[in-house]
Short mmCIF file of C-alpha atoms and ligand atoms in Angstrom, two decimals:
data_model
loop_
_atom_site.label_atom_id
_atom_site.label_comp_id
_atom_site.label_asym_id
_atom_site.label_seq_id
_atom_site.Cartn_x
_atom_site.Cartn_y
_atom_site.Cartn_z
CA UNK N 132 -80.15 -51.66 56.21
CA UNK N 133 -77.69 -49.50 56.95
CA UNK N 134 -75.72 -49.55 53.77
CA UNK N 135 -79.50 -47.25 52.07
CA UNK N 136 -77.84 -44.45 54.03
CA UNK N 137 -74.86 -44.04 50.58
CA UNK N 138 -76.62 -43.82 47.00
CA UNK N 139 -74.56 -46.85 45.38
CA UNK N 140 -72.65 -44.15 42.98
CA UNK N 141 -71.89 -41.64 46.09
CA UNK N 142 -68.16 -42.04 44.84
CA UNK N 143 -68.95 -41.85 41.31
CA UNK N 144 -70.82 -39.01 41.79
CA UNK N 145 -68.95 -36.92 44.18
CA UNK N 146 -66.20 -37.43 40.89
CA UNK N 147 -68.23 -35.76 38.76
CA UNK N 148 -69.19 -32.95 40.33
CA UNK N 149 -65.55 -31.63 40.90
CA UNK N 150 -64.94 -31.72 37.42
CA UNK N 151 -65.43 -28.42 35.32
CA UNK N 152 -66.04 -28.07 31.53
CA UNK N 153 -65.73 -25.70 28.91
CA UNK N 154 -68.26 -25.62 25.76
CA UNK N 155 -67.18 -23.62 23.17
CA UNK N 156 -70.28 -23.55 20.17
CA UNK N 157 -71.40 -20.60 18.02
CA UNK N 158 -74.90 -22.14 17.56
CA UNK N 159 -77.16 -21.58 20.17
CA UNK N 160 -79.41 -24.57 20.23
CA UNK N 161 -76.55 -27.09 20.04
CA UNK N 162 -74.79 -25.02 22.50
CA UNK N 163 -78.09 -25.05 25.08
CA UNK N 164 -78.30 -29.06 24.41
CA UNK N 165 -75.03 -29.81 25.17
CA UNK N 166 -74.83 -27.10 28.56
CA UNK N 167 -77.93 -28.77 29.60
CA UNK N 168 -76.87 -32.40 28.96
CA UNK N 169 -73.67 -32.26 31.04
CA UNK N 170 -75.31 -30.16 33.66
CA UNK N 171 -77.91 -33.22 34.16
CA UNK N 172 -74.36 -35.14 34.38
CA UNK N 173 -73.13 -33.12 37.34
CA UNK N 174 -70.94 -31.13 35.58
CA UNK N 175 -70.24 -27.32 36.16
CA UNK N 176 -70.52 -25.78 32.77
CA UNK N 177 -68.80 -22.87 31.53
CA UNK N 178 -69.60 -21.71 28.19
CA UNK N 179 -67.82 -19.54 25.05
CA UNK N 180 -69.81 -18.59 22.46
CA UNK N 181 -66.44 -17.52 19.82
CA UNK N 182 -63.08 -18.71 19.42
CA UNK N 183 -61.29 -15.38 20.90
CA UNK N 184 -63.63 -15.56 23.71
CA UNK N 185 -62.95 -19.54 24.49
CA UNK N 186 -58.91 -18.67 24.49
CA UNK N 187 -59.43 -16.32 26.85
CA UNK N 188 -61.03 -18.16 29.12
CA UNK N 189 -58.56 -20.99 28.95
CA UNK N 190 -55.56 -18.99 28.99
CA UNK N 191 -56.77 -17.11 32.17
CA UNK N 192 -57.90 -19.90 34.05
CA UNK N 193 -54.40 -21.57 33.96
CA UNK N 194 -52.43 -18.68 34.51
CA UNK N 195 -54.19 -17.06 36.97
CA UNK N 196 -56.50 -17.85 40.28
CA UNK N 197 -59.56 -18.56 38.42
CA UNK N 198 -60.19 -22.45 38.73
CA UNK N 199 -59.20 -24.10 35.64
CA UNK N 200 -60.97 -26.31 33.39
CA UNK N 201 -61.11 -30.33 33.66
CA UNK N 202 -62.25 -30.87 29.83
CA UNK N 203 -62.88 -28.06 26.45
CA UNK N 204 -65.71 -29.65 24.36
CA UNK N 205 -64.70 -27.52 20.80
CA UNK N 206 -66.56 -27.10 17.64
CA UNK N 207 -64.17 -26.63 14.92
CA UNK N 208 -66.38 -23.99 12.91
CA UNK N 209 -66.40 -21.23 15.54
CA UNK N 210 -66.24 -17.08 14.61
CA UNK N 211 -62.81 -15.49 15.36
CA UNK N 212 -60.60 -18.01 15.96
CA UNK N 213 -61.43 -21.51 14.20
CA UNK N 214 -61.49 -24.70 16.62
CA UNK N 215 -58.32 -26.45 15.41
CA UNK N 216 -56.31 -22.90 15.73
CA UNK N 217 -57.49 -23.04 19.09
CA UNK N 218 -56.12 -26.68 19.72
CA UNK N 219 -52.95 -26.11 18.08
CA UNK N 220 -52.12 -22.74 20.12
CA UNK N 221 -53.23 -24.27 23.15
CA UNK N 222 -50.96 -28.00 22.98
CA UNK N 223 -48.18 -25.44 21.32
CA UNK N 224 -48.36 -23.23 24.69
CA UNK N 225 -47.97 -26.84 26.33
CA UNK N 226 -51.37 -26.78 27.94
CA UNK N 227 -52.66 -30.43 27.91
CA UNK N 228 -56.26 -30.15 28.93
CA UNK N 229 -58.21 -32.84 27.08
CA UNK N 230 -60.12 -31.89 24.14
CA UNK N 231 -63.31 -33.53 22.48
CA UNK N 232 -63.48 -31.79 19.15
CA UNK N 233 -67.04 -31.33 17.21
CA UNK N 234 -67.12 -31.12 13.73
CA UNK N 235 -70.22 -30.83 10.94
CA UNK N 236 -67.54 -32.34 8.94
CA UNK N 237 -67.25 -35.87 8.67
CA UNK N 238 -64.69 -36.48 6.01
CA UNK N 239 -61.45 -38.55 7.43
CA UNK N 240 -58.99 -35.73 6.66
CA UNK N 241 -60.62 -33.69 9.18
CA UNK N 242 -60.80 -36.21 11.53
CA UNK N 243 -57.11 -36.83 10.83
CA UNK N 244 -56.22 -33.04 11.27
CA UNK N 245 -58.02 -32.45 14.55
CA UNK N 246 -56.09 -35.54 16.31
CA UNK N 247 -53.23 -34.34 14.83
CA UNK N 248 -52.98 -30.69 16.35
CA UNK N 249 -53.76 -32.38 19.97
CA UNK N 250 -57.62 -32.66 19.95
CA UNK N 251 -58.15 -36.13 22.35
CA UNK N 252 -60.87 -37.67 20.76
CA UNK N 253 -63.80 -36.25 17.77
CA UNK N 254 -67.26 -36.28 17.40
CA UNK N 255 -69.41 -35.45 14.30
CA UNK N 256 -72.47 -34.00 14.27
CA UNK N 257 -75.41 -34.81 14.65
CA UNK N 258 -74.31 -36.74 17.49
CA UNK N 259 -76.75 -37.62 20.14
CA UNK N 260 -76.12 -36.02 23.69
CA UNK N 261 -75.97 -39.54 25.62
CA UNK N 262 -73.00 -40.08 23.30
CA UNK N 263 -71.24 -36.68 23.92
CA UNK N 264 -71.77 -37.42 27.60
CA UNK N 265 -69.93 -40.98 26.94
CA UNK N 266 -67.28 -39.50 25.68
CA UNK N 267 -66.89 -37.21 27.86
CA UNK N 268 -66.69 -39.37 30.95
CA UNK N 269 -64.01 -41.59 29.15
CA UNK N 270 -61.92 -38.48 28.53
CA UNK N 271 -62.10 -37.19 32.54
CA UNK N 272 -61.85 -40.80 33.50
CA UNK N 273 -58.49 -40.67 31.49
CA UNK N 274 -57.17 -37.62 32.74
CA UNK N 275 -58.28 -38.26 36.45
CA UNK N 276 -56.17 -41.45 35.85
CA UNK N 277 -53.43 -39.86 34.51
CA UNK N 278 -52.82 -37.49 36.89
CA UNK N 279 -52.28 -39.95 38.97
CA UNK N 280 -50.10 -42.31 37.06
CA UNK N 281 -46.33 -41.46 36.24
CA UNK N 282 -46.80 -38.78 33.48
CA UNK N 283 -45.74 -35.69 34.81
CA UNK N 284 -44.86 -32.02 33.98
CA UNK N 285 -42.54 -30.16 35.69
CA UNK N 286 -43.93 -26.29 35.62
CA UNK N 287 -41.84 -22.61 37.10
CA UNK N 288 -42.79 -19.51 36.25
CA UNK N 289 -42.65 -19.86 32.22
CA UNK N 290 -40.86 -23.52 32.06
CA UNK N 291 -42.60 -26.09 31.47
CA UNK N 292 -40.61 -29.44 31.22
CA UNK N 293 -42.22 -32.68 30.08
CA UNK N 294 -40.75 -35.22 31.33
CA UNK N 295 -42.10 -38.41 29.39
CA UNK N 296 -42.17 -36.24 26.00
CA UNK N 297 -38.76 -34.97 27.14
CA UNK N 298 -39.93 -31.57 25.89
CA UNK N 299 -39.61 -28.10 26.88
CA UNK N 300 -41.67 -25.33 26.42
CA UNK N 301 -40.27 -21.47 27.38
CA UNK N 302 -42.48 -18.42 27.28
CA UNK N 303 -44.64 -20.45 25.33
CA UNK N 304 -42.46 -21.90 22.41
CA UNK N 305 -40.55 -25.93 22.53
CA UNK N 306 -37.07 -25.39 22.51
CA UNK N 307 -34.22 -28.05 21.77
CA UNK N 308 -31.95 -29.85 24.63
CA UNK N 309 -29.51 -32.30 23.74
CA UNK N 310 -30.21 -35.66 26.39
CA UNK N 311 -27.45 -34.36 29.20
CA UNK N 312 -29.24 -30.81 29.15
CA UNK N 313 -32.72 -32.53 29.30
CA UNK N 314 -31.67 -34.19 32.52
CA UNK N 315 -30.14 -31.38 33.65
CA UNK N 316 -32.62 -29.45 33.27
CA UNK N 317 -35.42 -32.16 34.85
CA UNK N 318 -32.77 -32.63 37.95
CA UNK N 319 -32.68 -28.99 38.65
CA UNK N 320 -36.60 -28.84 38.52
CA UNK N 321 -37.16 -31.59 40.79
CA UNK N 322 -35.47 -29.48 43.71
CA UNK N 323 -36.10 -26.34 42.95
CA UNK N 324 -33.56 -24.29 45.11
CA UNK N 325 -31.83 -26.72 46.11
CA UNK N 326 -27.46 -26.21 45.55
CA UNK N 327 -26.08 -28.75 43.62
CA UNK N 328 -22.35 -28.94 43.72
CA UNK N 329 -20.47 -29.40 40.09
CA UNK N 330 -19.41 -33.26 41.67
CA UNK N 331 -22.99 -33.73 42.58
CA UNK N 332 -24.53 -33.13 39.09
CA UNK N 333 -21.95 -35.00 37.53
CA UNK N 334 -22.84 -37.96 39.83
CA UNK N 335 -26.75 -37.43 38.86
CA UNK N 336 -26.37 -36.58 35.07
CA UNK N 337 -23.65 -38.13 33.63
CA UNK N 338 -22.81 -41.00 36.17
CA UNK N 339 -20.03 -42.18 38.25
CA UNK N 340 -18.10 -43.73 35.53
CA UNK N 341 -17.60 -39.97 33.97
CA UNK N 342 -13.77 -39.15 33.49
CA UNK N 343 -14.10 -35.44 32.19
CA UNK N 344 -13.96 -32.90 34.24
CA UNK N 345 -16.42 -30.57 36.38
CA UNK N 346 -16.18 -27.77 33.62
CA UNK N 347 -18.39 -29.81 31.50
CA UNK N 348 -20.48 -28.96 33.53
CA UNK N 349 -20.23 -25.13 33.49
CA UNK N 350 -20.23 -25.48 29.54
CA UNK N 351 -23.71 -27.09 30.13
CA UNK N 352 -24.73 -24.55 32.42
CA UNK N 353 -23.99 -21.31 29.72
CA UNK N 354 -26.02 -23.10 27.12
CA UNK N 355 -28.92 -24.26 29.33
CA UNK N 356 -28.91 -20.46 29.88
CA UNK N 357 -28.59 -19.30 26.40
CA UNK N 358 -31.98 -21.52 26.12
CA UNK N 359 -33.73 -20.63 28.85
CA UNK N 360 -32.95 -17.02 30.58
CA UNK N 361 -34.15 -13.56 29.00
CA UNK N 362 -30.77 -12.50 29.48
CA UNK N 363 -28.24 -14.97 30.26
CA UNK N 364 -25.75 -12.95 31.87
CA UNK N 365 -28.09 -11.96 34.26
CA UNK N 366 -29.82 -15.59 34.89
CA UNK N 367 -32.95 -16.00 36.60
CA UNK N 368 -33.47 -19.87 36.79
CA UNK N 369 -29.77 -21.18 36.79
CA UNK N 370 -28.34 -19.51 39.30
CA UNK N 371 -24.52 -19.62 40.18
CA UNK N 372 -24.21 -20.21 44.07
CA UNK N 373 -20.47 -19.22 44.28
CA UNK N 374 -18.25 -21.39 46.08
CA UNK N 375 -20.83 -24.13 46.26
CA UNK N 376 -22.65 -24.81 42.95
CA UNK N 377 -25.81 -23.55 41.16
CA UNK N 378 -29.40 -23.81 42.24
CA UNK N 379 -32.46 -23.02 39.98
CA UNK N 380 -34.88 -21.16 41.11
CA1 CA V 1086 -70.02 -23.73 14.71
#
């Protein structure tokens, strides 16, 4: 039969093996269970054996050419930098890999905490490595899927814009928009470059119905700057295209 020729979970499989995951664990033979558990899995491991050591890792792999990471599997007890420090520094920088916390802890509080400060799901220990790998899977499963779906993120140079949070992150802190400089904002990114005229963005942002003028516009502009440039008198995302409009970008 021709249909031997494709192992039944050729698609399931060829999944898994594009996905790459961090383990960050100070203890050896937990460490050595867990690399060789997900390896079985498919999985290309990477591993960090302190907290400084894990950040690195993660903060180079986004920002540079090193592939990223799919999934960080964290224990909370770690030397240098302590697993929930990690989490918080990480979702706080806006990076949203998914995160399966471990914890010798099992009292609610920490469970509480760790969710809290971003961590996607938590495992206590002893755990058993078929359930790790469960886990796992359900957490790459979600992310594959949500990468898909609608939620996006809008990312240049150090902006990164949120749309269904309606947050913003610059040079690595949130910063506050009122609504009409959120969509702004998520207009401009959307077309990076292009020239909007002042008519056009009041069409987009406010609506047709507006009866103001276009220098509500400019007004929007200076603070959107004030937020968002180094310098705002010498911008370098909302540019001024003179006689036309402003671009970002
Ligand atoms: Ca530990």
């Amino acid at each position: 039969m021709l249909s031997l020729d494709v192992p039944q979970n050729a698609s399931n499989s060829e999944f898994v093996h594009n996905n790459r995951i961090l383990v960050v664990e100070d203890e050896d033979v937990i460490r050595d269970m867990i690399v060789l558990a997900l390896e079985e899995e498919g999985y290309e491991v990477a591993i960090a054996n302190d907290g400084r050591v894990a950040l690195n890792l993660l903060q180079n792999a986004t920002g540079g050419s090193d592939r990223s990471f799919d999934l960080v599997v964290l224990d909370l007890m770690l030397p240098q930098v302590h697993g929930l420090d990690i989490c918080r520094l990480l979702r706080y920088q806006g990076n949203i890999i998914p995160i399966l916390m471990l914890s010798a802890k099992a009292s609610e509080t920490d469970r509480v905490l760790g969710l809290e400060v971003g961590a996607d799901d938590y495992l206590t220990k002893p755990f058993s490595m078929r359930e790790l790998v469960a886990r796992c899977r359900a957490l790459l499963r979600r992310q594959n899927f949500g990468a898909q779906s609608q939620y996006s993120v809008r990312k240049y140079r150090d902006i990164c814009l949120y749309t269904q949070e309606c947050r913003v992150i610059v040079r690595n802190e949130e910063i506050n928009l009122s609504p009409k400089e959120f969509r702004l904002l998520e207009l401009f990114m959307s077309y990076p470059r292009r020239v909007w005229s002042r008519e056009q963005l009041i069409e987009q942002v406010w609506g047709p119905d507006f009866l103001g003028d276009t220098k509500t516009v400019d007004v929007h502009i200076r603070w959107l700057r004030e937020k968002l440039e180094l310098d705002p008198s010498q911008p370098e995302y909302l540019i001024t295209v003179r006689g036309f409009g402003y671009r970002f970008g």
